[in-house]
XYZ file of C-alpha atoms in Angstrom:
311
model
C 120.696 39.156 -82.444
C 117.092 37.159 -82.473
C 118.840 34.045 -82.925
C 120.829 33.883 -79.737
C 120.797 31.116 -77.796
C 119.521 30.996 -74.188
C 122.041 29.086 -72.865
C 125.762 27.633 -73.812
C 127.229 24.309 -73.027
C 131.036 24.753 -72.742
C 133.360 21.919 -73.096
C 136.830 22.987 -71.166
C 139.876 21.497 -73.552
C 142.371 23.529 -71.140
C 143.768 19.895 -69.351
C 143.571 17.992 -73.039
C 144.595 20.421 -75.379
C 146.159 23.036 -73.493
C 148.665 21.058 -71.470
C 149.508 19.225 -75.173
C 151.374 22.408 -76.132
C 153.058 22.661 -72.604
C 156.451 20.862 -72.156
C 156.226 16.940 -70.951
C 157.277 17.953 -67.432
C 154.031 18.767 -65.595
C 153.398 16.599 -62.923
C 150.261 14.583 -63.589
C 149.285 15.647 -59.812
C 149.393 19.562 -61.121
C 147.108 18.039 -64.000
C 144.157 16.503 -62.035
C 144.711 19.597 -59.649
C 143.413 22.072 -62.356
C 141.103 19.480 -63.380
C 139.540 19.267 -60.061
C 139.304 23.011 -59.638
C 137.618 23.043 -62.983
C 135.201 20.738 -61.814
C 134.125 23.100 -59.351
C 133.183 25.555 -61.345
C 130.359 24.956 -63.019
C 131.454 23.267 -65.917
C 129.639 20.175 -67.251
C 132.126 18.766 -69.838
C 136.071 18.803 -68.870
C 138.262 17.103 -71.577
C 141.366 15.297 -69.570
C 143.741 13.861 -71.378
C 144.264 12.030 -75.020
C 145.164 8.454 -75.294
C 147.687 8.453 -78.241
C 150.959 7.642 -78.644
C 152.998 8.664 -75.892
C 156.094 8.845 -78.781
C 154.111 11.376 -80.472
C 152.814 13.546 -77.408
C 154.722 12.462 -74.543
C 152.620 15.526 -72.479
C 149.598 13.030 -72.555
C 151.890 9.711 -71.555
C 150.258 9.795 -68.000
C 146.708 9.732 -69.533
C 145.710 6.554 -67.563
C 147.095 7.905 -64.186
C 145.202 11.318 -64.823
C 141.749 9.257 -64.977
C 142.812 7.223 -62.015
C 143.596 10.036 -59.829
C 140.467 12.483 -60.026
C 138.133 12.459 -57.380
C 135.317 12.840 -59.531
C 132.151 15.529 -58.785
C 128.697 14.542 -59.953
C 127.221 16.351 -62.724
C 130.486 16.735 -64.550
C 131.453 14.589 -67.590
C 135.419 13.706 -67.740
C 136.080 13.092 -71.128
C 139.304 12.549 -73.343
C 140.096 12.189 -76.652
C 141.300 9.326 -78.941
C 142.089 8.889 -82.981
C 141.750 5.640 -83.155
C 140.649 2.189 -82.204
C 143.859 1.487 -80.203
C 143.461 5.062 -78.440
C 139.436 4.262 -77.641
C 140.321 0.746 -76.246
C 142.905 2.582 -73.628
C 140.284 5.295 -72.891
C 137.472 2.132 -72.714
C 139.610 0.704 -69.964
C 139.631 3.489 -67.687
C 136.522 4.995 -65.702
C 136.074 8.071 -68.285
C 132.798 9.301 -69.544
C 133.044 7.694 -73.478
C 131.611 10.060 -75.992
C 132.122 9.065 -79.430
C 134.242 11.122 -81.597
C 133.999 10.545 -85.368
C 135.889 12.918 -87.145
C 136.750 14.306 -90.694
C 138.759 16.727 -92.517
C 137.467 19.601 -94.986
C 141.089 19.645 -96.355
C 142.048 16.350 -97.556
C 145.431 17.362 -97.980
C 145.496 17.826 -94.112
C 143.822 14.515 -93.518
C 146.871 13.266 -95.544
C 149.402 15.361 -93.741
C 147.974 14.991 -90.306
C 146.104 11.186 -90.151
C 147.900 9.764 -92.987
C 144.964 9.158 -94.903
C 142.879 10.293 -97.744
C 139.055 10.909 -97.633
C 138.528 7.488 -98.350
C 140.857 5.900 -95.839
C 139.195 8.471 -93.098
C 135.962 7.344 -93.543
C 136.868 3.504 -93.254
C 138.878 4.306 -89.808
C 135.694 6.071 -88.479
C 133.793 3.133 -89.405
C 135.864 0.905 -87.481
C 135.460 3.268 -84.506
C 131.478 3.078 -84.874
C 132.092 -0.871 -84.692
C 134.156 -0.038 -81.406
C 131.611 2.168 -79.742
C 128.574 -0.397 -80.926
C 130.265 -3.081 -79.153
C 130.797 -0.705 -76.116
C 127.557 0.347 -76.160
C 128.280 4.016 -76.635
C 125.567 5.635 -78.104
C 126.747 9.517 -77.647
C 128.496 10.546 -80.839
C 129.748 13.819 -81.666
C 131.264 14.544 -85.276
C 134.392 17.079 -85.870
C 135.033 18.622 -89.103
C 139.049 19.596 -89.089
C 140.232 22.517 -91.051
C 136.443 24.079 -91.471
C 137.405 27.394 -92.141
C 141.079 27.086 -93.544
C 144.067 25.032 -94.102
C 147.851 25.674 -94.419
C 148.080 23.268 -97.492
C 145.062 23.940 -99.375
C 144.411 27.738 -98.241
C 140.868 28.494 -98.141
C 138.460 26.376 -97.634
C 134.855 26.426 -99.538
C 131.822 25.748 -97.862
C 130.997 22.893 -100.214
C 134.402 20.807 -99.124
C 132.535 21.564 -95.212
C 129.348 19.759 -96.324
C 131.264 17.437 -97.685
C 133.135 16.438 -94.740
C 129.913 16.963 -92.363
C 128.327 14.192 -95.025
C 130.997 11.717 -94.290
C 130.382 12.052 -90.879
C 126.637 11.681 -91.000
C 127.115 8.940 -94.014
C 129.251 6.734 -91.117
C 126.909 7.256 -88.446
C 124.194 6.670 -90.027
C 125.304 3.426 -91.404
C 125.612 2.273 -87.526
C 121.830 3.750 -86.899
C 123.389 6.687 -84.897
C 122.840 10.230 -85.318
C 125.449 12.195 -84.005
C 124.235 14.737 -81.047
C 126.061 17.729 -82.146
C 128.927 18.099 -85.192
C 131.897 20.862 -84.356
C 133.355 23.051 -86.899
C 136.847 23.264 -85.955
C 138.917 26.298 -87.168
C 141.871 23.702 -86.848
C 144.798 25.844 -88.470
C 143.318 29.355 -86.659
C 142.397 30.498 -90.206
C 138.716 31.421 -89.314
C 137.376 35.036 -89.748
C 133.714 36.024 -88.875
C 132.958 35.739 -92.461
C 134.099 32.387 -92.665
C 132.309 31.333 -89.950
C 129.044 32.467 -90.808
C 129.633 31.459 -94.542
C 130.462 28.112 -93.350
C 127.422 27.689 -90.617
C 124.862 29.005 -92.998
C 125.765 26.582 -95.876
C 125.425 23.595 -93.632
C 122.352 24.445 -92.473
C 121.002 24.918 -95.587
C 121.448 21.352 -96.208
C 120.663 20.166 -92.770
C 118.542 22.710 -90.913
C 117.890 20.431 -87.745
C 121.621 19.114 -87.493
C 122.947 20.282 -84.279
C 126.359 22.392 -84.570
C 129.080 23.523 -82.208
C 132.267 25.693 -82.634
C 135.567 24.799 -81.663
C 137.464 28.018 -82.175
C 141.471 29.406 -81.781
C 142.650 32.632 -81.218
C 145.580 32.189 -83.123
C 145.215 35.777 -85.138
C 143.089 37.608 -82.265
C 139.848 37.187 -83.703
C 138.825 34.298 -82.011
C 136.032 36.332 -79.715
C 134.705 38.191 -82.775
C 134.055 34.225 -84.632
C 132.657 33.170 -81.395
C 130.162 36.242 -81.542
C 129.017 35.520 -84.789
C 128.362 31.740 -83.713
C 126.165 33.104 -80.891
C 124.278 35.174 -83.472
C 123.387 32.316 -85.134
C 122.259 30.331 -82.664
C 125.747 28.348 -81.957
C 125.118 26.627 -78.815
C 128.165 24.689 -77.722
C 131.695 25.634 -77.743
C 135.005 24.224 -77.061
C 137.358 26.432 -74.897
C 140.574 26.479 -72.843
C 141.402 27.872 -69.654
C 142.934 31.059 -69.436
C 143.652 30.437 -73.187
C 145.999 27.800 -72.070
C 148.335 25.992 -75.263
C 148.835 27.082 -78.335
C 147.941 25.851 -81.887
C 149.906 23.272 -83.458
C 149.345 23.819 -86.829
C 149.505 27.608 -87.337
C 152.811 27.453 -88.509
C 153.974 29.521 -85.326
C 154.609 28.498 -81.875
C 153.863 31.684 -80.599
C 150.406 31.505 -81.905
C 147.484 31.571 -79.292
C 145.787 28.235 -78.946
C 141.793 27.710 -78.062
C 139.624 30.262 -77.193
C 139.608 31.164 -73.387
C 136.817 29.857 -71.151
C 136.852 32.644 -68.805
C 136.766 35.210 -71.369
C 133.414 33.700 -73.456
C 131.528 32.728 -70.283
C 131.984 36.411 -69.517
C 130.687 37.502 -72.858
C 127.950 35.383 -72.614
C 126.908 36.763 -69.045
C 127.105 40.266 -70.525
C 125.078 39.349 -73.358
C 122.153 37.454 -71.250
C 122.980 33.801 -72.241
C 123.430 31.324 -69.163
C 126.373 28.868 -69.117
C 125.875 27.877 -65.571
C 129.430 28.625 -64.727
C 131.022 30.693 -61.807
C 132.715 33.101 -63.159
C 134.946 34.156 -60.249
C 135.691 30.183 -59.721
C 136.971 30.385 -63.484
C 139.226 33.258 -62.955
C 140.672 31.313 -59.728
C 141.005 28.014 -61.948
C 142.756 29.962 -64.726
C 145.305 31.565 -62.183
C 145.924 28.274 -61.077
C 146.697 27.200 -64.828
C 149.240 29.638 -64.879
C 150.903 29.106 -62.103
C 151.254 25.589 -63.331
C 152.945 26.045 -66.555
C 154.792 29.323 -65.334
C 154.154 31.641 -67.465
C 151.677 34.221 -68.655
C 148.464 32.785 -70.052
C 146.699 35.114 -72.589
C 143.173 35.160 -71.056
C 141.973 38.742 -70.625
C 139.777 38.680 -67.958
C 142.112 36.721 -65.651
C 144.346 39.903 -65.873
C 141.813 42.876 -65.427
C 138.873 41.389 -63.670
C 135.069 42.416 -64.135
C 134.040 45.910 -64.480
C 133.280 47.919 -61.560
C 129.156 48.230 -61.345
């Protein structure tokens, strides 16, 4: 465990990716209440909403209203997601903190099915976004590689395909004279295992030893925390998580599949391993209880249910 990071940065995805898997009846005020509770836990990055088609994702039809209603806490970055230039322009018109997003898919079939674009089409779409970021003076860019560990259409994903997707991201950003702050390897369909996580990270690092990497993991088949542990042992210090395990995995082929890695469970693991997170675990547990009360059904997170062990 010599490569364990000293500190881990957790980006909270519950208000965005989590609520997107819930019915579109959750009140805007309740979404804001959870965001503000999360901001009081010490989390520095909270993904609040998505600027996507309200027809396709009615759960996020109130994105602008969510942003407008937040009472911001100093030191917290309130971010969002978009998939194209129109979505970015909607986000730009709000008071969100704008982190540029550049994406690629290790599975070209997934990119075609999900984004209606092949690999070249994806690159061109990201070039349009980079032009928009330049115009808006957005200089903080994060890359995301979808289906880095497996695909429902193509099956297992070879590390070479992950490298090709990372290369697409770096090509698009370098053309604009920008380097991404981090590139996340995403377990989009919940197919990752400790072996594939280690293999993908190792292969990418062989090609780009100094490229900062993060993990966007799902707990679809119950081994999300094992995958996170491998990432920690390899020095990964950025993770996307969801409070209480809120949400699901829309691409798993099973509506009962668990969603993102649970925020408070990962924070607890880090605390027990001596890794700093900057978060208050008790406050996170309170936020997870709030999330469960808002959605009205049990959430899968473990720490919230049993608490910390006696000392």
